[in-house]
Short mmCIF file of C-alpha atoms in Angstrom, two decimals:
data_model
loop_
_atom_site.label_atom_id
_atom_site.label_comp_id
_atom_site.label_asym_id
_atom_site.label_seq_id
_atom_site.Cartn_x
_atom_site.Cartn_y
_atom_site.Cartn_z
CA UNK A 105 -28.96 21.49 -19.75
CA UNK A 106 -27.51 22.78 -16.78
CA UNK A 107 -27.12 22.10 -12.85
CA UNK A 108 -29.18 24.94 -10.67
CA UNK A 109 -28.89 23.40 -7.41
CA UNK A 110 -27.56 20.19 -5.32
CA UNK A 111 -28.81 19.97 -1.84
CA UNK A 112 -27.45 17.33 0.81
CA UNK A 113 -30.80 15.34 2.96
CA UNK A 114 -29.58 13.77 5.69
CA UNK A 115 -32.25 11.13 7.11
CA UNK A 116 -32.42 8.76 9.69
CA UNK A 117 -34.72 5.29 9.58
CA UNK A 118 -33.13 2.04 10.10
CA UNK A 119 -29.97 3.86 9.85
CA UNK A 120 -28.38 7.39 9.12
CA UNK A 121 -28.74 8.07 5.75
CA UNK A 122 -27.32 10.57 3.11
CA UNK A 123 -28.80 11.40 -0.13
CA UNK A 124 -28.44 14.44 -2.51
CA UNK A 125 -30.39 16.18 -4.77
CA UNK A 126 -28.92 17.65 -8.10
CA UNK A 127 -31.44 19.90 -9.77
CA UNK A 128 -31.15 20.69 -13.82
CA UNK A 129 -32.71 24.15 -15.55
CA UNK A 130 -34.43 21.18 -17.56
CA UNK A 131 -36.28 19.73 -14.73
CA UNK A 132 -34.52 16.94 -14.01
CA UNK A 133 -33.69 15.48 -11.12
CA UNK A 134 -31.25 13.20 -10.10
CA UNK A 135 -30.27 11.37 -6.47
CA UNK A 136 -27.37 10.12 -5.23
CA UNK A 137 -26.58 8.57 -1.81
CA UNK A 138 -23.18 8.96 0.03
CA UNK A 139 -21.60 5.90 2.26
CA UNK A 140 -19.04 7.10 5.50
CA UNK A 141 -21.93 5.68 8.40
CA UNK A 142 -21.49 8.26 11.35
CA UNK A 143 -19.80 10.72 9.31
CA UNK A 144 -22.70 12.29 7.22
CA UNK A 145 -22.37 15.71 8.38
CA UNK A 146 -18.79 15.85 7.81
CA UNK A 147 -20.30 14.02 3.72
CA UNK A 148 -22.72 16.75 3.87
CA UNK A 149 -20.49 20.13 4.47
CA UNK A 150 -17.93 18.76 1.28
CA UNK A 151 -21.28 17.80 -0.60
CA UNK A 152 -21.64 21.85 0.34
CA UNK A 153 -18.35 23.04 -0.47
CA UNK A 154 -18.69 21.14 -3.52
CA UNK A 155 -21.61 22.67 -5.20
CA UNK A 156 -20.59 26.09 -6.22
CA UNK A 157 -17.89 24.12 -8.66
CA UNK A 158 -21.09 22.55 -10.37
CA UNK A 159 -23.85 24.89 -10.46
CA UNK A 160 -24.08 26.02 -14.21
CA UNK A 161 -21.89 23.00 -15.32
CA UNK A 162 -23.27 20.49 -17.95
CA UNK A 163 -24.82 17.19 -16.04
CA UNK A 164 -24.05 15.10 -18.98
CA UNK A 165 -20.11 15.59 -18.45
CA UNK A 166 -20.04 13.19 -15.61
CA UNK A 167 -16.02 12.26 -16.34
CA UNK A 168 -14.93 16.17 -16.24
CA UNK A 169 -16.85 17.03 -13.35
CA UNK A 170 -15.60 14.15 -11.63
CA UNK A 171 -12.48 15.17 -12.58
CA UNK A 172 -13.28 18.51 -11.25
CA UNK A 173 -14.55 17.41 -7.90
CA UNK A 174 -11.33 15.54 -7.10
CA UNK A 175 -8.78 17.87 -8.09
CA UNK A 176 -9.90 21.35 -7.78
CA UNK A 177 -8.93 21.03 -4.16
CA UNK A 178 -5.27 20.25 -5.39
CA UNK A 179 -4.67 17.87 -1.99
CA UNK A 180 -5.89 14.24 -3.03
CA UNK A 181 -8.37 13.62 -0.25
CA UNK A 182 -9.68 10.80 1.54
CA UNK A 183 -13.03 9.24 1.79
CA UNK A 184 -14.96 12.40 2.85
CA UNK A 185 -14.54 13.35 -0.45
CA UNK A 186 -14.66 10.65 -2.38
CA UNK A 187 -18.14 9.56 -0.72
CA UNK A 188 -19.45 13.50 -1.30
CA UNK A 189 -17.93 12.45 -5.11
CA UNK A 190 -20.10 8.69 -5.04
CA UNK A 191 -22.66 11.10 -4.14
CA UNK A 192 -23.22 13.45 -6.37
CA UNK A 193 -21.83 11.37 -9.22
CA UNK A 194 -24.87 9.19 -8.88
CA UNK A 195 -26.58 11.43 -9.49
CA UNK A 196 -25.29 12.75 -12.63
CA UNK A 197 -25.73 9.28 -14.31
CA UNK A 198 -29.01 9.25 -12.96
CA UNK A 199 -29.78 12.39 -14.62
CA UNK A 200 -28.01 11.36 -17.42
CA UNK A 201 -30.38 8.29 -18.12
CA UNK A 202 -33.45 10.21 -17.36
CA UNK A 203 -32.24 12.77 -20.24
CA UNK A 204 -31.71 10.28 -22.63
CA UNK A 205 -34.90 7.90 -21.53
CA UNK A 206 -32.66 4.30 -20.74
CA UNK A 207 -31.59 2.81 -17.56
CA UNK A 208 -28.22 3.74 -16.21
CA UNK A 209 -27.28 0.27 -16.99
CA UNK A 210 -27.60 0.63 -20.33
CA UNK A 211 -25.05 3.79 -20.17
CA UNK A 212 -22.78 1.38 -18.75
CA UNK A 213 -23.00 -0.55 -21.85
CA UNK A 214 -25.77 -2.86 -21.45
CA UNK A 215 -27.05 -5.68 -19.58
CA UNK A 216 -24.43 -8.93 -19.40
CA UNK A 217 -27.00 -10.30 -17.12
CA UNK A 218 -30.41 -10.79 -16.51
CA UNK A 219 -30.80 -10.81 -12.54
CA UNK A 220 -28.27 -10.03 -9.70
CA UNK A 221 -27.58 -12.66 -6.80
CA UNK A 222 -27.97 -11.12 -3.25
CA UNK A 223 -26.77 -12.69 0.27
CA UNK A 224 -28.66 -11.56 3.32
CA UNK A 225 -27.59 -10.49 6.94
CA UNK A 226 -27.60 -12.27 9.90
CA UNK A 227 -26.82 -12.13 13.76
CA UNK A 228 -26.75 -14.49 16.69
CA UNK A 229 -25.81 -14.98 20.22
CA UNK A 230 -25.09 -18.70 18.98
CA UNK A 231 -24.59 -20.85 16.10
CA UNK A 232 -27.59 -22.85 17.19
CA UNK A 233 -29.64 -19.15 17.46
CA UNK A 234 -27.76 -18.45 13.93
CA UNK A 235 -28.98 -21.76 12.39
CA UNK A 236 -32.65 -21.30 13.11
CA UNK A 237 -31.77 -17.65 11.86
CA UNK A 238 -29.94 -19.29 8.48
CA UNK A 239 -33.27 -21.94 7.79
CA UNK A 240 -35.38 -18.89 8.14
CA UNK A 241 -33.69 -16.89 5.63
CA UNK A 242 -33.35 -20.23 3.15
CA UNK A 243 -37.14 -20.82 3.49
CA UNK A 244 -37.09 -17.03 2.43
CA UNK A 245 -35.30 -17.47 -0.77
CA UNK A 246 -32.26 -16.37 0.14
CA UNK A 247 -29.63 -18.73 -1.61
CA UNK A 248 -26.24 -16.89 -0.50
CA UNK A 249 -25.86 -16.35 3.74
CA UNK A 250 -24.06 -13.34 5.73
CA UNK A 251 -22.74 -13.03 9.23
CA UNK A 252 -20.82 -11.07 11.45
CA UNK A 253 -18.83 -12.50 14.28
CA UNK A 254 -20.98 -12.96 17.46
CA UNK A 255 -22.50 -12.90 20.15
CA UNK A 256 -24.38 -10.17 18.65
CA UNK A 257 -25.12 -7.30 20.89
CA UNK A 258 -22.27 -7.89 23.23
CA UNK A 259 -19.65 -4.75 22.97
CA UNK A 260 -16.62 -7.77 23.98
CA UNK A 261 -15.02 -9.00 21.12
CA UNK A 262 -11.72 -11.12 22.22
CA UNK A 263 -10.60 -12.34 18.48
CA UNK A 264 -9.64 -16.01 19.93
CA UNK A 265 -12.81 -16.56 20.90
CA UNK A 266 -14.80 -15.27 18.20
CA UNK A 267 -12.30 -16.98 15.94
CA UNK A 268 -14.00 -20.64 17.77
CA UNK A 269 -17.14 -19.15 17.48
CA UNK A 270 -17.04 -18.61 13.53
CA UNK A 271 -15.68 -21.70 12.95
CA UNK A 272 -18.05 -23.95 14.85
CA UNK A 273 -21.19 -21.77 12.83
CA UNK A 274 -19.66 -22.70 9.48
CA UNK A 275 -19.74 -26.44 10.74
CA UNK A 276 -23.06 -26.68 11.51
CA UNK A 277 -24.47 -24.52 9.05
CA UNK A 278 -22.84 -26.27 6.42
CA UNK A 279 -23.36 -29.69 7.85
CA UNK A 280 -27.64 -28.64 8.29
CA UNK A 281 -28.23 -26.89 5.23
CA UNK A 282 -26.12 -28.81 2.70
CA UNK A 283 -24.23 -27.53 0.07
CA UNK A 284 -26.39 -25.87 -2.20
CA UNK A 285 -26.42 -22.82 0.25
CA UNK A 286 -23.65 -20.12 -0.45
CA UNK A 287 -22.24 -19.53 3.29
CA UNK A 288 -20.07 -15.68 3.90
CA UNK A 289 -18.86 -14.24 6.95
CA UNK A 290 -17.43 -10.86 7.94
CA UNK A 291 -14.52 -10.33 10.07
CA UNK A 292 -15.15 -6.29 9.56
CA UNK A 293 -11.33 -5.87 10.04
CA UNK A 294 -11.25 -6.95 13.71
CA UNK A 295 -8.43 -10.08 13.37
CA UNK A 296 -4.63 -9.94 13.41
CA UNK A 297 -3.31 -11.57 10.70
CA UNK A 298 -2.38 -15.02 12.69
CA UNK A 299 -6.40 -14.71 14.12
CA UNK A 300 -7.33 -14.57 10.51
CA UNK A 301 -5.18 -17.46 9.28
CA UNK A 302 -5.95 -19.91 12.21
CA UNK A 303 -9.86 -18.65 11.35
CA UNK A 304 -9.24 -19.11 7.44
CA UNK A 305 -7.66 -22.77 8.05
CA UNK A 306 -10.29 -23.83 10.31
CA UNK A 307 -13.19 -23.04 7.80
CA UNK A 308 -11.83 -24.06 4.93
CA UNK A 309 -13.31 -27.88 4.83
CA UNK A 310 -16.65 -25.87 5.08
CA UNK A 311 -16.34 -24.41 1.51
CA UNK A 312 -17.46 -20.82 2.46
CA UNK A 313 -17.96 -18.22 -0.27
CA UNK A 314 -15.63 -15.75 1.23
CA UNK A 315 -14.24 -14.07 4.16
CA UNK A 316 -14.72 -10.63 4.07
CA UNK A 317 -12.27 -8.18 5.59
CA UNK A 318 -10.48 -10.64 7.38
CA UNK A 319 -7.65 -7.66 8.37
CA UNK A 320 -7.76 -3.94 8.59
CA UNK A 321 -7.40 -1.99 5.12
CA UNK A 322 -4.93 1.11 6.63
CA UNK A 323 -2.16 -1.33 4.86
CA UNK A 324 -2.92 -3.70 2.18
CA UNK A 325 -0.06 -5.30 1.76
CA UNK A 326 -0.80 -6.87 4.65
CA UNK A 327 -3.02 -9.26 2.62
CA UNK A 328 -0.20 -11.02 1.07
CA UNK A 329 0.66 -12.32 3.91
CA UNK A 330 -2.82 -14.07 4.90
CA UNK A 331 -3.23 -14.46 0.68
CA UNK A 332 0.11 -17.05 1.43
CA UNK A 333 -1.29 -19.32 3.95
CA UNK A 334 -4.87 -19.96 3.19
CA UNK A 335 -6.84 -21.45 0.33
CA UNK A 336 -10.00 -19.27 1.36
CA UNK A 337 -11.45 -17.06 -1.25
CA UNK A 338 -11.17 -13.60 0.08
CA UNK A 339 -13.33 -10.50 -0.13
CA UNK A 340 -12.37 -6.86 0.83
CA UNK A 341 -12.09 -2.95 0.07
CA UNK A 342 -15.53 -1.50 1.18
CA UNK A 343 -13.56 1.26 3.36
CA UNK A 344 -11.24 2.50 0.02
CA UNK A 345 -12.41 5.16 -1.90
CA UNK A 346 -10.77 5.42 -5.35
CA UNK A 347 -8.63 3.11 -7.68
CA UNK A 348 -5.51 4.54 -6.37
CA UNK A 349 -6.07 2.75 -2.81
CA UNK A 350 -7.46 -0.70 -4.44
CA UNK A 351 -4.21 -0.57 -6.53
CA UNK A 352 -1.86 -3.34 -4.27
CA UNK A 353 -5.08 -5.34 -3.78
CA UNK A 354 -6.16 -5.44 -7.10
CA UNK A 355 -2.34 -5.88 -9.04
CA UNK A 356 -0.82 -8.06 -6.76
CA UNK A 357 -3.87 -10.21 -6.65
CA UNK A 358 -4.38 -10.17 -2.77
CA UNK A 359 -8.46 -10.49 -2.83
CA UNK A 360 -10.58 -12.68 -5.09
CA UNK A 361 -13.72 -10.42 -4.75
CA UNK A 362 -13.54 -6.42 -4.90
CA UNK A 363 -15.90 -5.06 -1.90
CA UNK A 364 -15.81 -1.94 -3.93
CA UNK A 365 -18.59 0.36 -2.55
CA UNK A 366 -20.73 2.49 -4.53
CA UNK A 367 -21.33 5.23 -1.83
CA UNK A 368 -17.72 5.67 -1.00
CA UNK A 369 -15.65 4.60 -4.19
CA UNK A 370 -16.40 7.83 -5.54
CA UNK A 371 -19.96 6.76 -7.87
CA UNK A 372 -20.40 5.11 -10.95
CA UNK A 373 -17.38 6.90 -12.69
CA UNK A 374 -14.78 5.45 -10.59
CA UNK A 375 -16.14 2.20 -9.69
CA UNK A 376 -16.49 1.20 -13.12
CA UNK A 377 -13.11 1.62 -13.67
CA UNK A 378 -11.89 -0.26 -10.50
CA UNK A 379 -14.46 -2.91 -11.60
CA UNK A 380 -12.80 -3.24 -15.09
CA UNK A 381 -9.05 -3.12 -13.58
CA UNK A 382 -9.85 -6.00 -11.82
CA UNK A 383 -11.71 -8.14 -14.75
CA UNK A 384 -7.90 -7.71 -15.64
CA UNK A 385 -6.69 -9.64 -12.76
CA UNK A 386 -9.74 -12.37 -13.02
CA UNK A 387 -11.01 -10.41 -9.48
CA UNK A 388 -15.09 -10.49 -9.47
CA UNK A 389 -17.35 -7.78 -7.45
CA UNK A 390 -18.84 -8.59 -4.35
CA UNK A 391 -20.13 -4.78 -3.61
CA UNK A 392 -20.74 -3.34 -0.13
CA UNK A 393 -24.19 -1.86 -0.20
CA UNK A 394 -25.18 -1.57 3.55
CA UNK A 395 -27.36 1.88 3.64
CA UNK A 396 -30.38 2.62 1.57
CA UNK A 397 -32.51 2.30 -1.50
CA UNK A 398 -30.61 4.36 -3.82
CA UNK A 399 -27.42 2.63 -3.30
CA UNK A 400 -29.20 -0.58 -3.83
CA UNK A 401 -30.22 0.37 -7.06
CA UNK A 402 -26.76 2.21 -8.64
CA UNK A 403 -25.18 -1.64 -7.40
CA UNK A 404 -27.79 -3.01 -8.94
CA UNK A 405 -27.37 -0.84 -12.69
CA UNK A 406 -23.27 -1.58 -11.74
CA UNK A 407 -23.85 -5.20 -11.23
CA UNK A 408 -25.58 -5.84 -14.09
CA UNK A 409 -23.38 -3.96 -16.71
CA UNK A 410 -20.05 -5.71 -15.10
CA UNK A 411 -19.37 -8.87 -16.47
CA UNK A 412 -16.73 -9.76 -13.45
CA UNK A 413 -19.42 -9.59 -10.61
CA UNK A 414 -20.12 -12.31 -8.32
CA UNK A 415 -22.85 -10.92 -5.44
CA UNK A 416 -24.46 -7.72 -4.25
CA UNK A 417 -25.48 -7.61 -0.71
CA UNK A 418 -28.83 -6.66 0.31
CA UNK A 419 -29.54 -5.93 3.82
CA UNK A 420 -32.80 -4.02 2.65
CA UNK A 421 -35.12 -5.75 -0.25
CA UNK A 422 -36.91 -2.91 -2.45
CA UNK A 423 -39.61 -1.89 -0.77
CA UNK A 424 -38.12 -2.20 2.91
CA UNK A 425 -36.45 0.98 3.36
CA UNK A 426 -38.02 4.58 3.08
CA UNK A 427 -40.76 2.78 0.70
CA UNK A 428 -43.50 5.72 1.03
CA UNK A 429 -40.79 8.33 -0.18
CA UNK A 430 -38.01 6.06 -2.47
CA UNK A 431 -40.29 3.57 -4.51
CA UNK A 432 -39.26 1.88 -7.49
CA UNK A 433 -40.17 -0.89 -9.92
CA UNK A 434 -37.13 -3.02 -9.14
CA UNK A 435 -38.11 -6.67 -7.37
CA UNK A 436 -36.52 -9.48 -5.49
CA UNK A 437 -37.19 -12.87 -6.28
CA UNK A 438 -35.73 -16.04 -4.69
CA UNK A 439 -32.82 -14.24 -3.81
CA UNK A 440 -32.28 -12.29 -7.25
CA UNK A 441 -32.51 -8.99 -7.61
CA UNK A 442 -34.56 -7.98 -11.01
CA UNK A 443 -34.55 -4.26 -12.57
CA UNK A 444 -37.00 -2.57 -13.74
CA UNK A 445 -36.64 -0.64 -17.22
CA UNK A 446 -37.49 2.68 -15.95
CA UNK A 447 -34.83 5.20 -16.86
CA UNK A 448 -32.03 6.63 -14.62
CA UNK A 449 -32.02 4.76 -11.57
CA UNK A 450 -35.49 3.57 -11.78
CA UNK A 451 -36.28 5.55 -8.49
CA UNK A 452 -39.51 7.96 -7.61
CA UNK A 453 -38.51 10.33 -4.81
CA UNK A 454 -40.78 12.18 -2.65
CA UNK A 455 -38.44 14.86 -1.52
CA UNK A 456 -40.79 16.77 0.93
CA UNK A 457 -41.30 12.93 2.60
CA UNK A 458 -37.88 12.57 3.48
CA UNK A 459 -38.31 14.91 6.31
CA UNK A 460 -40.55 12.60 8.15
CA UNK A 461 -37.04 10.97 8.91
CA UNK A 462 -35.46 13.81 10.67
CA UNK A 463 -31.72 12.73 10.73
CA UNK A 464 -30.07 12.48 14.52
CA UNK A 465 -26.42 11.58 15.24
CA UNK A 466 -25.75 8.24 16.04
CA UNK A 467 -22.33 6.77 17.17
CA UNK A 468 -21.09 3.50 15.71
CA UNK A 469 -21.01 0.67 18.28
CA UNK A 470 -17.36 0.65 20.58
CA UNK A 471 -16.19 -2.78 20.56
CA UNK A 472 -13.62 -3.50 23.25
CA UNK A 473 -11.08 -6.49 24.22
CA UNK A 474 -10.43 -8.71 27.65
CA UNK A 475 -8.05 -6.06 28.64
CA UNK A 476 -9.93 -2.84 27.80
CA UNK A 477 -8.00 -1.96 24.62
CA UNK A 478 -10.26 -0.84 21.87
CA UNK A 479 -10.80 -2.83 18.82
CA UNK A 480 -12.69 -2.41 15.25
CA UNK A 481 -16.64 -2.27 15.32
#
């Protein structure tokens, strides 16, 4: 068998989306989806550049071409490439499984679990709007809780503030729903490291989950610092995009949950092996899966072949997202995600559909401080 053709589609429904389509002399067709939100073209034109490496290569060899993706440019790259990589990579193993007629998960070596926990989004211009938000979700099924810092919609985010903010939501959340309820929230990089310590401090009667990027990810040494003063369980590393840049996180033991990201970590072939580095350091996944169907369901084959794995999040349930052109057999009940035991990624992909989601460019939102200086989205 051998690889005629890969072809970038870049889409646009709830969000910008990038998939690809790897095409085998066989047949058989694979899909992949590639993270970088706002940057697709820039995903697309290496997914591009990428192709004429592959075409007539064996899909089966998913380690060499990997191999051959990353270093044939001799400059180790950044996450343009590695999310072209996660791309096409998924792909591959999706190919790979349909060949052979098994799920990807059992490629990864089988199931060491039967069902994968989830934790919903939320937003709120309050935590009184967030709580009626929170009981919604809970009478939904959801058992694990997400939210970014607030109000939601505003484009001024002055950390001190939202620091308050967070910590009066994890009061009353926790003190309305109980403890049963697993309770998250996402900084999404925007606090300074004494921000994130006053915010860590002040939720920590509260019992949350995690915080998730508490601090930006250009340096993560920086975590040690944070890691020293608070008993919080931390979460981070969706924005890294191989092993090599999860390396101080993972071996000093800065994070307790790897936000490794399917899309942008460079696929299945790297991920796994981030995933098993940090079994290593007792580190479980808590994977970033924010864009669409097909990166649900490679987190979901990932999830359930890693034994270190905690949650998955799930902004979209199967079925929600581009569901008359991406189906699939995969359900969610009560808050668990369940796979199907269709082979590859369990997906059915209308290809010609996908244009009635022509792609446009959108911007990310521009957050901005008191004093007009620009902070993280």
């Amino acid at each position: 068998m051998k690889i005629v053709a890969i072809t970038p589609y870049l889409v646009k429904e709830w969000r910008t989306m990038l998939f690809v389509k790897v095409e085998t002399d066989e047949g058989i067709i694979g899909i992949g989806e590639g993270g970088l939100t706002s940057r697709e073209l820039g995903v697309a034109g290496v997914i591009e550049s990428l192709a004429p490496l592959l075409i007539g290569e064996d899909p089966m060899r998913s380690e060499h071409l990997w191999q051959l993706m990353w270093r044939s440019g001799f400059h180790p790259s950044n996450q343009v490439l590695t999310s072209a990589i996660a791309a096409i990579d998924i792909a591959l193993w999706d190919i790979k499984g349909k060949a052979l007629g098994v799920p990807v998960y059992q490629l990864l070596g089988g199931k060491v679990r039967d069902k994968v926990d989830t934790y919903c989004h939320m937003a709120a211009a309050s935590p009184e709007e967030l709580l009626g938000v929170a009981r919604q979700r809970a009478e939904e099924g959801w058992n694990c809780l997400r939210w970014d810092s607030g109000p939601f919609g505003a484009t001024l985010y002055e950390p001190r503030h939202a620091v308050d903010w967070t910590i009066d939501a994890f009061a009353l959340l926790r003190s309305e729903l109980g403890p049963e309820i697993e309770l998250a929230f996402d900084a999404h990089t925007r606090t300074s490291v004494p921000d994130a310590v006053r915010l860590c401090r002040g939720v920590e009667p509260y019992r949350p989950m995690f915080i998730e990027d508490p601090l930006r990810i250009e340096n993560p040494e920086s975590y040690r610092r944070l890691r020293d003063q608070t008993a919080v369980p931390i979460a981070a590393g969706e924005q890294l995009g191989t092993k090599w840049q999860f390396r101080s996180l993972i071996e000093e033991e800065l994070i307790d949950y790897a936000r490794i990201d399917m899309c942008i970590a460079a696929g299945f072939t790297e991920a796994r092996k981030i995933a098993g580095w940090c079994e290593t350091h007792l580190i479980d996944l808590a994977v970033h899966n924010p864009i669409g169907p097909v990166s649900t369901a490679a987190c979901l084959h990932l999830n359930l072949a890693t034994p270190n794995m905690l949650v998955q999040e799930l902004p979209r349930r199967p079925g929600e997202s581009l569901a008359d052109v991406i189906t699939s057999s995969h359900r969610w009940e009560n808050g668990w995600l369940i796979a199907s035991d269709e082979p590859g990624l369990g997906l059915e992909v209308d290809w010609e559909g996908l244009s009635r989601y022509p792609f446009e460019q959108v911007s990310l939102p521009i957050f901005y401080r008191e004093d007009g200086s620009l902070t993280n989205w």
